[in-house]
Structure formats: structure tokens, C-alpha cells
CSV table of N, CA and C in Angstrom, one decimal:
chain,number,residue,atom,x,y,z
A,1187,MET,N,0.8,-1.2,0.0
A,1187,MET,CA,0.0,0.0,0.0
A,1187,MET,C,0.9,1.3,0.0
A,1188,LYS,N,2.0,1.2,0.7
A,1188,LYS,CA,2.9,2.4,0.8
A,1188,LYS,C,3.5,2.7,-0.6
A,1189,SER,N,3.8,1.7,-1.4
A,1189,SER,CA,4.3,2.0,-2.7
A,1189,SER,C,3.3,2.7,-3.6
A,1190,TYR,N,2.0,2.4,-3.5
A,1190,TYR,CA,1.0,3.1,-4.3
A,1190,TYR,C,1.0,4.6,-3.9
A,1191,ARG,N,1.1,4.9,-2.6
A,1191,ARG,CA,1.1,6.3,-2.2
A,1191,ARG,C,2.3,7.1,-2.8
A,1192,VAL,N,3.4,6.4,-2.8
A,1192,VAL,CA,4.6,7.0,-3.4
A,1192,VAL,C,4.4,7.3,-4.9
A,1193,ILE,N,3.9,6.4,-5.6
A,1193,ILE,CA,3.6,6.5,-7.0
A,1193,ILE,C,2.6,7.6,-7.2
A,1194,ILE,N,1.5,7.6,-6.5
A,1194,ILE,CA,0.5,8.6,-6.6
A,1194,ILE,C,1.1,10.0,-6.3
A,1195,THR,N,1.9,10.1,-5.3
A,1195,THR,CA,2.5,11.4,-4.9
A,1195,THR,C,3.4,11.9,-6.0
A,1196,ALA,N,4.2,11.0,-6.6
A,1196,ALA,CA,5.1,11.3,-7.6
A,1196,ALA,C,4.4,11.8,-8.9
A,1197,ILE,N,3.3,11.1,-9.2
A,1197,ILE,CA,2.4,11.6,-10.4
A,1197,ILE,C,1.9,12.9,-10.1
A,1198,ALA,N,1.4,13.2,-8.9
A,1198,ALA,CA,0.8,14.5,-8.6
A,1198,ALA,C,1.8,15.6,-8.6
A,1199,LEU,N,3.0,15.3,-8.1
A,1199,LEU,CA,4.1,16.3,-8.2
A,1199,LEU,C,4.5,16.6,-9.6
A,1200,LEU,N,4.6,15.6,-10.5
A,1200,LEU,CA,4.9,15.7,-11.9
A,1200,LEU,C,3.8,16.5,-12.6
A,1201,SER,N,2.6,16.3,-12.3
A,1201,SER,CA,1.5,17.0,-12.9
A,1201,SER,C,1.6,18.5,-12.5
A,1202,VAL,N,1.8,18.8,-11.3
A,1202,VAL,CA,1.9,20.2,-10.8
A,1202,VAL,C,3.1,20.9,-11.5
A,1203,SER,N,4.2,20.2,-11.6
A,1203,SER,CA,5.4,20.7,-12.3
A,1203,SER,C,5.1,21.0,-13.8
A,1204,MET,N,4.4,20.1,-14.4
A,1204,MET,CA,4.1,20.3,-15.8
A,1204,MET,C,3.2,21.5,-16.0
A,1205,VAL,N,2.2,21.6,-15.2
A,1205,VAL,CA,1.3,22.8,-15.3
A,1205,VAL,C,2.0,24.1,-15.0
A,1206,SER,N,2.9,24.1,-14.1
A,1206,SER,CA,3.5,25.4,-13.7
A,1206,SER,C,4.5,25.9,-14.8
A,1207,ASN,N,4.9,25.0,-15.7
A,1207,ASN,CA,5.7,25.4,-16.8
A,1207,ASN,C,5.0,25.5,-18.1
A,1208,ALA,N,3.7,25.5,-18.0
A,1208,ALA,CA,2.8,25.4,-19.2
A,1208,ALA,C,3.0,26.6,-20.1
A,1209,GLU,N,3.0,26.3,-21.4
A,1209,GLU,CA,3.0,27.4,-22.4
A,1209,GLU,C,1.8,27.1,-23.3
A,1210,VAL,N,1.3,28.1,-23.9
A,1210,VAL,CA,0.2,28.0,-24.8
A,1210,VAL,C,0.6,28.5,-26.2
A,1211,TYR,N,0.2,27.8,-27.2
A,1211,TYR,CA,0.4,28.3,-28.6
A,1211,TYR,C,-0.9,28.4,-29.3
A,1212,PHE,N,-1.2,29.5,-29.9
A,1212,PHE,CA,-2.5,29.7,-30.5
A,1212,PHE,C,-2.3,30.5,-31.8
A,1213,LYS,N,-3.4,30.5,-32.6
A,1213,LYS,CA,-3.4,31.3,-33.8
A,1213,LYS,C,-4.8,31.8,-34.0
A,1214,THR,N,-5.0,32.8,-34.8
A,1214,THR,CA,-6.3,33.4,-35.2
A,1214,THR,C,-6.9,32.4,-36.2
A,1215,PRO,N,-8.2,32.5,-36.4
A,1215,PRO,CA,-8.9,31.7,-37.3
A,1215,PRO,C,-8.3,31.7,-38.7
A,1216,SER,N,-7.9,32.9,-39.1
A,1216,SER,CA,-7.3,33.0,-40.5
A,1216,SER,C,-5.9,32.4,-40.6
A,1217,GLY,N,-5.3,32.2,-39.4
A,1217,GLY,CA,-3.9,31.7,-39.4
A,1217,GLY,C,-2.9,32.8,-39.6
A,1218,ASN,N,-3.3,34.0,-39.8
A,1218,ASN,CA,-2.3,35.1,-40.1
A,1218,ASN,C,-1.6,35.6,-38.9
A,1219,ILE,N,-2.1,35.3,-37.7
A,1219,ILE,CA,-1.4,35.7,-36.5
A,1219,ILE,C,-1.2,34.5,-35.6
A,1220,ILE,N,0.1,34.3,-35.2
A,1220,ILE,CA,0.4,33.1,-34.4
A,1220,ILE,C,1.1,33.6,-33.1
A,1221,CYS,N,0.8,33.0,-32.0
A,1221,CYS,CA,1.3,33.5,-30.7
A,1221,CYS,C,1.8,32.3,-29.9
A,1222,GLY,N,2.7,32.7,-28.9
A,1222,GLY,CA,3.1,31.8,-27.9
A,1222,GLY,C,3.1,32.5,-26.6
A,1223,GLY,N,2.6,31.9,-25.6
A,1223,GLY,CA,2.5,32.6,-24.3
A,1223,GLY,C,2.8,31.7,-23.1
A,1224,ASP,N,3.4,32.3,-22.1
A,1224,ASP,CA,3.7,31.6,-20.8
A,1224,ASP,C,2.5,31.7,-19.9
A,1225,MET,N,2.0,30.6,-19.5
A,1225,MET,CA,0.8,30.6,-18.6
A,1225,MET,C,1.1,30.6,-17.1
A,1226,ALA,N,2.4,30.5,-16.8
A,1226,ALA,CA,2.7,30.3,-15.4
A,1226,ALA,C,3.5,31.5,-14.7
A,1227,HIS,N,4.4,32.1,-15.5
A,1227,HIS,CA,5.4,33.0,-14.9
A,1227,HIS,C,4.9,34.5,-15.2
A,1228,SER,N,4.8,35.3,-14.1
A,1228,SER,CA,4.3,36.6,-14.3
A,1228,SER,C,5.4,37.5,-14.9
A,1229,THR,N,6.6,37.1,-14.9
A,1229,THR,CA,7.7,37.9,-15.6
A,1229,THR,C,7.7,37.7,-17.1
A,1230,SER,N,7.1,36.6,-17.5
A,1230,SER,CA,7.0,36.3,-19.0
A,1230,SER,C,5.7,36.9,-19.5
A,1231,GLY,N,5.4,36.6,-20.7
A,1231,GLY,CA,4.2,37.1,-21.3
A,1231,GLY,C,3.8,36.4,-22.5
A,1232,VAL,N,3.5,37.1,-23.6
A,1232,VAL,CA,3.0,36.5,-24.8
A,1232,VAL,C,3.7,37.2,-26.0
A,1233,THR,N,4.0,36.5,-27.0
A,1233,THR,CA,4.7,37.0,-28.2
A,1233,THR,C,3.8,36.6,-29.4
A,1234,CYS,N,3.5,37.5,-30.3
A,1234,CYS,CA,2.7,37.2,-31.5
A,1234,CYS,C,3.4,37.7,-32.7
A,1235,ASP,N,3.3,36.9,-33.8
A,1235,ASP,CA,3.8,37.3,-35.1
A,1235,ASP,C,2.6,37.4,-36.0
A,1236,ILE,N,2.7,38.5,-36.8
A,1236,ILE,CA,1.7,38.6,-37.9
A,1236,ILE,C,2.4,38.3,-39.2
A,1237,ILE,N,1.8,37.3,-39.9
A,1237,ILE,CA,2.5,36.8,-41.1
A,1237,ILE,C,2.4,37.7,-42.3
A,1238,GLU,N,1.2,38.2,-42.6
A,1238,GLU,CA,1.0,39.1,-43.7
A,1238,GLU,C,0.4,40.4,-43.3
A,1239,ARG,N,0.9,41.5,-43.7
A,1239,ARG,CA,0.4,42.8,-43.4
A,1239,ARG,C,0.1,43.5,-44.7
A,1240,SER,N,-1.0,44.2,-44.8
A,1240,SER,CA,-1.3,45.0,-46.0
A,1240,SER,C,-0.7,46.4,-46.0
A,1241,ASN,N,-0.4,46.8,-44.8
A,1241,ASN,CA,0.3,48.1,-44.6
A,1241,ASN,C,1.8,47.9,-44.6
A,1242,SER,N,2.6,48.7,-45.2
A,1242,SER,CA,4.0,48.5,-45.3
A,1242,SER,C,4.8,49.2,-44.1
A,1243,LYS,N,4.1,50.1,-43.4
A,1243,LYS,CA,4.8,50.8,-42.4
A,1243,LYS,C,4.5,50.1,-41.0
A,1244,PRO,N,5.6,49.7,-40.3
A,1244,PRO,CA,5.4,49.1,-39.0
A,1244,PRO,C,4.9,50.0,-38.0
A,1245,ALA,N,4.4,49.5,-36.9
A,1245,ALA,CA,3.9,50.3,-35.8
A,1245,ALA,C,4.9,51.3,-35.2
A,1246,ARG,N,6.2,50.9,-35.3
A,1246,ARG,CA,7.3,51.7,-34.8
A,1246,ARG,C,8.4,51.7,-35.8
A,1247,PRO,N,9.2,52.7,-36.0
A,1247,PRO,CA,10.3,52.7,-36.9
A,1247,PRO,C,11.4,51.6,-36.5
A,1248,MET,N,12.0,51.1,-37.6
A,1248,MET,CA,13.1,50.1,-37.3
A,1248,MET,C,14.3,50.7,-36.7
A,1249,PRO,N,14.8,50.2,-35.6
A,1249,PRO,CA,16.0,50.8,-35.0
A,1249,PRO,C,17.3,50.4,-35.7
A,1250,ASP,N,18.3,51.2,-35.6
A,1250,ASP,CA,19.6,50.9,-36.3
A,1250,ASP,C,20.2,49.6,-35.8
A,1251,TRP,N,19.9,49.2,-34.6
A,1251,TRP,CA,20.6,48.0,-34.1
A,1251,TRP,C,20.0,46.7,-34.6
A,1252,CYS,N,18.9,46.8,-35.3
A,1252,CYS,CA,18.2,45.5,-35.8
A,1252,CYS,C,18.6,45.2,-37.2
A,1253,PRO,N,19.4,44.2,-37.4
A,1253,PRO,CA,19.9,43.8,-38.7
A,1253,PRO,C,18.9,42.7,-39.3
A,1254,LEU,N,17.9,42.4,-38.7
A,1254,LEU,CA,17.0,41.3,-39.1
A,1254,LEU,C,15.7,41.8,-39.6
A,1255,ASP,N,14.6,41.1,-39.3
A,1255,ASP,CA,13.2,41.5,-39.7
A,1255,ASP,C,12.6,42.4,-38.6
A,1256,TRP,N,11.8,43.3,-39.0
A,1256,TRP,CA,11.2,44.2,-38.1
A,1256,TRP,C,9.7,44.5,-38.5
A,1257,GLY,N,8.9,44.7,-37.6
A,1257,GLY,CA,7.5,45.1,-37.8
A,1257,GLY,C,6.5,44.0,-37.7
A,1258,GLY,N,6.9,42.8,-37.6
A,1258,GLY,CA,5.9,41.7,-37.5
A,1258,GLY,C,5.8,40.9,-36.2
A,1259,ARG,N,6.7,41.2,-35.3
A,1259,ARG,CA,6.7,40.5,-34.0
A,1259,ARG,C,6.4,41.4,-32.8
A,1260,PHE,N,5.4,41.1,-32.1
A,1260,PHE,CA,5.0,41.9,-30.9
A,1260,PHE,C,5.1,41.1,-29.7
A,1261,THR,N,5.7,41.7,-28.6
A,1261,THR,CA,5.8,41.0,-27.3
A,1261,THR,C,5.1,41.9,-26.3
A,1262,LEU,N,4.6,41.2,-25.3
A,1262,LEU,CA,3.9,41.8,-24.1
A,1262,LEU,C,4.4,41.1,-22.9
A,1263,ASN,N,4.8,41.9,-21.9
A,1263,ASN,CA,5.2,41.4,-20.6
A,1263,ASN,C,4.3,42.1,-19.5
A,1264,ARG,N,4.6,42.0,-18.3
A,1264,ARG,CA,3.8,42.6,-17.3
A,1264,ARG,C,4.0,44.1,-17.2
A,1265,LYS,N,5.0,44.7,-17.9
A,1265,LYS,CA,5.2,46.1,-17.9
A,1265,LYS,C,4.8,46.8,-19.2
A,1266,LYS,N,5.1,46.2,-20.3
A,1266,LYS,CA,4.8,46.9,-21.6
A,1266,LYS,C,4.8,46.0,-22.8
A,1267,ALA,N,4.3,46.6,-23.9
A,1267,ALA,CA,4.3,45.9,-25.2
A,1267,ALA,C,5.4,46.6,-26.1
A,1268,GLU,N,6.0,45.8,-26.9
A,1268,GLU,CA,7.0,46.4,-27.8
A,1268,GLU,C,7.1,45.5,-29.1
A,1269,LEU,N,7.7,46.1,-30.1
A,1269,LEU,CA,8.1,45.3,-31.3
A,1269,LEU,C,9.5,44.7,-31.0
A,1270,GLU,N,9.7,43.5,-31.7
A,1270,GLU,CA,11.0,42.8,-31.5
A,1270,GLU,C,11.6,42.7,-32.8
A,1271,CYS,N,13.0,42.7,-32.8
A,1271,CYS,CA,13.8,42.3,-34.0
A,1271,CYS,C,13.8,40.8,-34.0
A,1272,TYR,N,13.6,40.2,-35.2
A,1272,TYR,CA,13.5,38.7,-35.2
A,1272,TYR,C,14.0,38.2,-36.6
A,1273,SER,N,14.2,36.9,-36.6
A,1273,SER,CA,14.6,36.2,-37.8
A,1273,SER,C,13.8,35.0,-38.2
A,1274,ASP,N,13.1,34.4,-37.2
A,1274,ASP,CA,12.4,33.2,-37.4
A,1274,ASP,C,11.3,33.1,-36.4
A,1275,TYR,N,10.3,32.2,-36.6
A,1275,TYR,CA,9.2,32.0,-35.7
A,1275,TYR,C,9.6,31.0,-34.6
A,1276,PRO,N,9.5,31.4,-33.3
A,1276,PRO,CA,10.0,30.6,-32.2
A,1276,PRO,C,8.9,29.7,-31.6
A,1277,TYR,N,8.1,29.1,-32.5
A,1277,TYR,CA,6.9,28.4,-32.0
A,1277,TYR,C,6.9,27.0,-32.6
A,1278,ILE,N,5.9,26.3,-32.1
A,1278,ILE,CA,5.6,25.0,-32.7
A,1278,ILE,C,5.0,25.2,-34.1
A,1279,HIS,N,4.9,24.2,-34.9
A,1279,HIS,CA,4.3,24.3,-36.2
A,1279,HIS,C,2.8,24.9,-36.1
A,1280,PRO,N,2.4,25.8,-36.9
A,1280,PRO,CA,1.1,26.4,-36.8
A,1280,PRO,C,0.0,25.4,-36.9
A,1281,ASP,N,0.2,24.3,-37.6
A,1281,ASP,CA,-0.9,23.2,-37.7
A,1281,ASP,C,-1.2,22.6,-36.3
A,1282,GLU,N,-0.2,22.7,-35.4
A,1282,GLU,CA,-0.4,22.1,-34.0
A,1282,GLU,C,-0.9,23.1,-33.0
A,1283,MET,N,-1.1,24.4,-33.4
A,1283,MET,CA,-1.6,25.4,-32.5
A,1283,MET,C,-3.1,25.3,-32.4
A,1284,MET,N,-3.6,25.7,-31.2
A,1284,MET,CA,-5.0,25.8,-31.1
A,1284,MET,C,-5.5,27.0,-31.8
A,1285,VAL,N,-6.7,27.0,-32.3
A,1285,VAL,CA,-7.3,28.2,-32.9
A,1285,VAL,C,-8.1,28.9,-31.9
A,1286,LEU,N,-7.8,30.2,-31.7
A,1286,LEU,CA,-8.5,31.1,-30.8
A,1286,LEU,C,-9.6,31.7,-31.7
A,1287,ASN,N,-10.8,31.1,-31.6
A,1287,ASN,CA,-11.9,31.6,-32.4
A,1287,ASN,C,-12.4,33.0,-32.0
A,1288,TYR,N,-13.1,33.6,-33.0
A,1288,TYR,CA,-13.6,34.9,-32.7
A,1288,TYR,C,-14.5,34.9,-31.5
A,1289,GLY,N,-14.2,35.9,-30.6
A,1289,GLY,CA,-15.0,36.0,-29.4
A,1289,GLY,C,-14.3,35.3,-28.2
A,1290,GLN,N,-13.3,34.5,-28.5
A,1290,GLN,CA,-12.6,33.8,-27.4
A,1290,GLN,C,-11.4,34.5,-26.9
A,1291,THR,N,-11.1,34.3,-25.6
A,1291,THR,CA,-10.0,34.9,-24.9
A,1291,THR,C,-9.1,33.8,-24.3
A,1292,VAL,N,-7.8,33.9,-24.4
A,1292,VAL,CA,-6.9,33.1,-23.7
A,1292,VAL,C,-6.2,33.9,-22.7
A,1293,ARG,N,-6.0,33.4,-21.5
A,1293,ARG,CA,-5.4,34.1,-20.4
A,1293,ARG,C,-4.1,33.4,-19.9
A,1294,GLY,N,-3.1,34.2,-19.7
A,1294,GLY,CA,-1.9,33.7,-19.0
A,1294,GLY,C,-1.7,34.4,-17.7
A,1295,ASN,N,-0.6,34.3,-17.1
A,1295,ASN,CA,-0.3,34.9,-15.8
A,1295,ASN,C,0.0,36.4,-16.0
A,1296,GLY,N,-1.0,37.3,-15.9
A,1296,GLY,CA,-0.8,38.7,-16.1
A,1296,GLY,C,-1.1,39.2,-17.5
A,1297,TRP,N,-1.6,38.4,-18.4
A,1297,TRP,CA,-1.9,38.8,-19.8
A,1297,TRP,C,-3.1,38.1,-20.3
A,1298,SER,N,-3.7,38.7,-21.3
A,1298,SER,CA,-4.8,38.0,-22.0
A,1298,SER,C,-4.8,38.5,-23.5
A,1299,CYS,N,-5.3,37.6,-24.4
A,1299,CYS,CA,-5.5,37.9,-25.8
A,1299,CYS,C,-6.9,37.5,-26.2
A,1300,THR,N,-7.6,38.4,-26.9
A,1300,THR,CA,-8.9,38.2,-27.4
A,1300,THR,C,-8.9,38.3,-28.9
A,1301,SER,N,-9.5,37.3,-29.5
A,1301,SER,CA,-9.7,37.2,-31.0
A,1301,SER,C,-11.0,37.8,-31.4
A,1302,GLN,N,-11.0,38.7,-32.3
A,1302,GLN,CA,-12.2,39.3,-32.9
A,1302,GLN,C,-12.1,39.3,-34.4
A,1303,LYS,N,-13.2,39.4,-35.1
A,1303,LYS,CA,-13.1,39.5,-36.5
A,1303,LYS,C,-12.3,40.7,-37.0
A,1304,SER,N,-12.2,41.7,-36.2
A,1304,SER,CA,-11.4,42.9,-36.5
A,1304,SER,C,-9.9,42.7,-36.3
A,1305,GLY,N,-9.5,41.7,-35.5
A,1305,GLY,CA,-8.1,41.5,-35.2
A,1305,GLY,C,-7.9,40.9,-33.8
A,1306,LEU,N,-6.7,40.8,-33.4
A,1306,LEU,CA,-6.3,40.2,-32.1
A,1306,LEU,C,-5.9,41.3,-31.1
A,1307,THR,N,-6.4,41.4,-29.9
A,1307,THR,CA,-6.0,42.3,-28.9
A,1307,THR,C,-5.4,41.5,-27.8
A,1308,CYS,N,-4.1,41.9,-27.4
A,1308,CYS,CA,-3.5,41.3,-26.2
A,1308,CYS,C,-3.1,42.5,-25.3
A,1309,LYS,N,-3.4,42.2,-24.0
A,1309,LYS,CA,-3.1,43.3,-23.0
A,1309,LYS,C,-2.7,42.7,-21.7
A,1310,ASN,N,-2.0,43.4,-20.9
A,1310,ASN,CA,-1.6,43.0,-19.6
A,1310,ASN,C,-2.5,43.6,-18.5
A,1311,THR,N,-2.2,43.3,-17.3
A,1311,THR,CA,-3.1,43.8,-16.2
A,1311,THR,C,-3.0,45.3,-16.0
A,1312,ARG,N,-2.0,46.0,-16.6
A,1312,ARG,CA,-1.9,47.4,-16.5
A,1312,ARG,C,-2.7,48.1,-17.7
A,1313,GLY,N,-3.2,47.3,-18.6
A,1313,GLY,CA,-3.9,47.8,-19.7
A,1313,GLY,C,-3.1,48.2,-20.9
A,1314,ARG,N,-1.8,47.8,-20.8
A,1314,ARG,CA,-0.9,48.0,-22.0
A,1314,ARG,C,-0.9,46.8,-22.8
A,1315,GLY,N,-0.7,47.0,-24.2
A,1315,GLY,CA,-0.7,45.8,-25.0
A,1315,GLY,C,-0.6,46.2,-26.5
A,1316,PHE,N,-1.2,45.3,-27.3
A,1316,PHE,CA,-1.1,45.6,-28.8
A,1316,PHE,C,-2.4,45.0,-29.4
A,1317,PHE,N,-2.7,45.6,-30.6
A,1317,PHE,CA,-3.7,45.2,-31.5
A,1317,PHE,C,-3.1,44.8,-32.8
A,1318,LEU,N,-3.5,43.7,-33.4
A,1318,LEU,CA,-2.9,43.2,-34.6
A,1318,LEU,C,-4.0,42.8,-35.6
A,1319,SER,N,-3.9,43.3,-36.8
A,1319,SER,CA,-4.8,42.9,-37.9
A,1319,SER,C,-4.0,43.0,-39.2
A,1320,ARG,N,-4.5,42.4,-40.2
A,1320,ARG,CA,-3.7,42.5,-41.5
A,1320,ARG,C,-3.5,44.0,-41.9
A,1321,LYS,N,-4.6,44.8,-41.6
A,1321,LYS,CA,-4.5,46.2,-42.1
A,1321,LYS,C,-3.8,47.2,-41.1
A,1322,ARG,N,-3.7,46.8,-39.8
A,1322,ARG,CA,-3.2,47.7,-38.8
A,1322,ARG,C,-2.6,47.0,-37.6
A,1323,GLN,N,-1.5,47.5,-37.1
A,1323,GLN,CA,-0.8,47.0,-36.0
A,1323,GLN,C,-0.6,48.2,-35.0
A,1324,ARG,N,-0.9,48.1,-33.8
A,1324,ARG,CA,-0.8,49.2,-32.9
A,1324,ARG,C,-0.4,48.7,-31.5
A,1325,ILE,N,0.5,49.5,-30.9
A,1325,ILE,CA,0.9,49.3,-29.5
A,1325,ILE,C,0.3,50.3,-28.7
A,1326,PHE,N,-0.3,49.9,-27.5
A,1326,PHE,CA,-0.9,50.9,-26.6
A,1326,PHE,C,-0.4,50.7,-25.2
């Protein structure tokens, strides 16, 4: 009987450990916006990439220090939202991501993202965040 308790305790601890390190990967119904977010750590947040934009001007000018791609990756942590310099998508394959249907919200530790027909809005508990759509990208 004692060995069963040890096994059950080990399984319970493993489950808690797996949940505490949980990440979520999601995409909009169109598949044009893909995101990865940390569900457990308040210092982390969510990062989203917009694949195709119909506007050519990014939400913020490209800094001199960025030799890679600019204007398509947005990050949000507990303090602020910003554009990131990037070269590749740091996610699982989009086919394996859950679809965040219109009207649905996914929540992490200190952030949330809501999918709407007009675009995707992600914000932190301070009300800072970003809005992404094919036509417009905005940091607030």
C-alpha cells in the first residue's frame, strides 16, 4: 500500500510541475497571427507574429541596431508591449496550434489575448498591449 502512495504522490508532483511550466500556442482563425505565451510566470508574457500585413509601415520605426526582420513580432510582458527584432518564428508548427476563435480569450499569468473579426488584442493587467490585424498594428 505504501508504494502506491509514493507513485500517486510522484504523479501528482509531476502534474503540478508540468502545469507550472505550461506554455500555450495559438493562432487566429485566419492563421495570419500566431502566438506563444507563458501561462505560469508573471515575468514572462506573450509573443505574437503577424504573417502578412497589407500596410508597409510598421507600428514603430526600425531601430539601427536591428539587422534582421522588423514590424511583424510583438511582445507583451507585465510592464509593456513592444516590437521585436527577429529572424524566425519561435513556435511549434502552426498546424499544431489551437485556434482562438472569434470572441474567445486566452489568459496567461498577467496577460490576455482576445480574438475578434477585426483582429487580435493582447493586453496585460496594466492595460498595456497591442492590437494586430492585416490592415493595422498598434501598440498601446
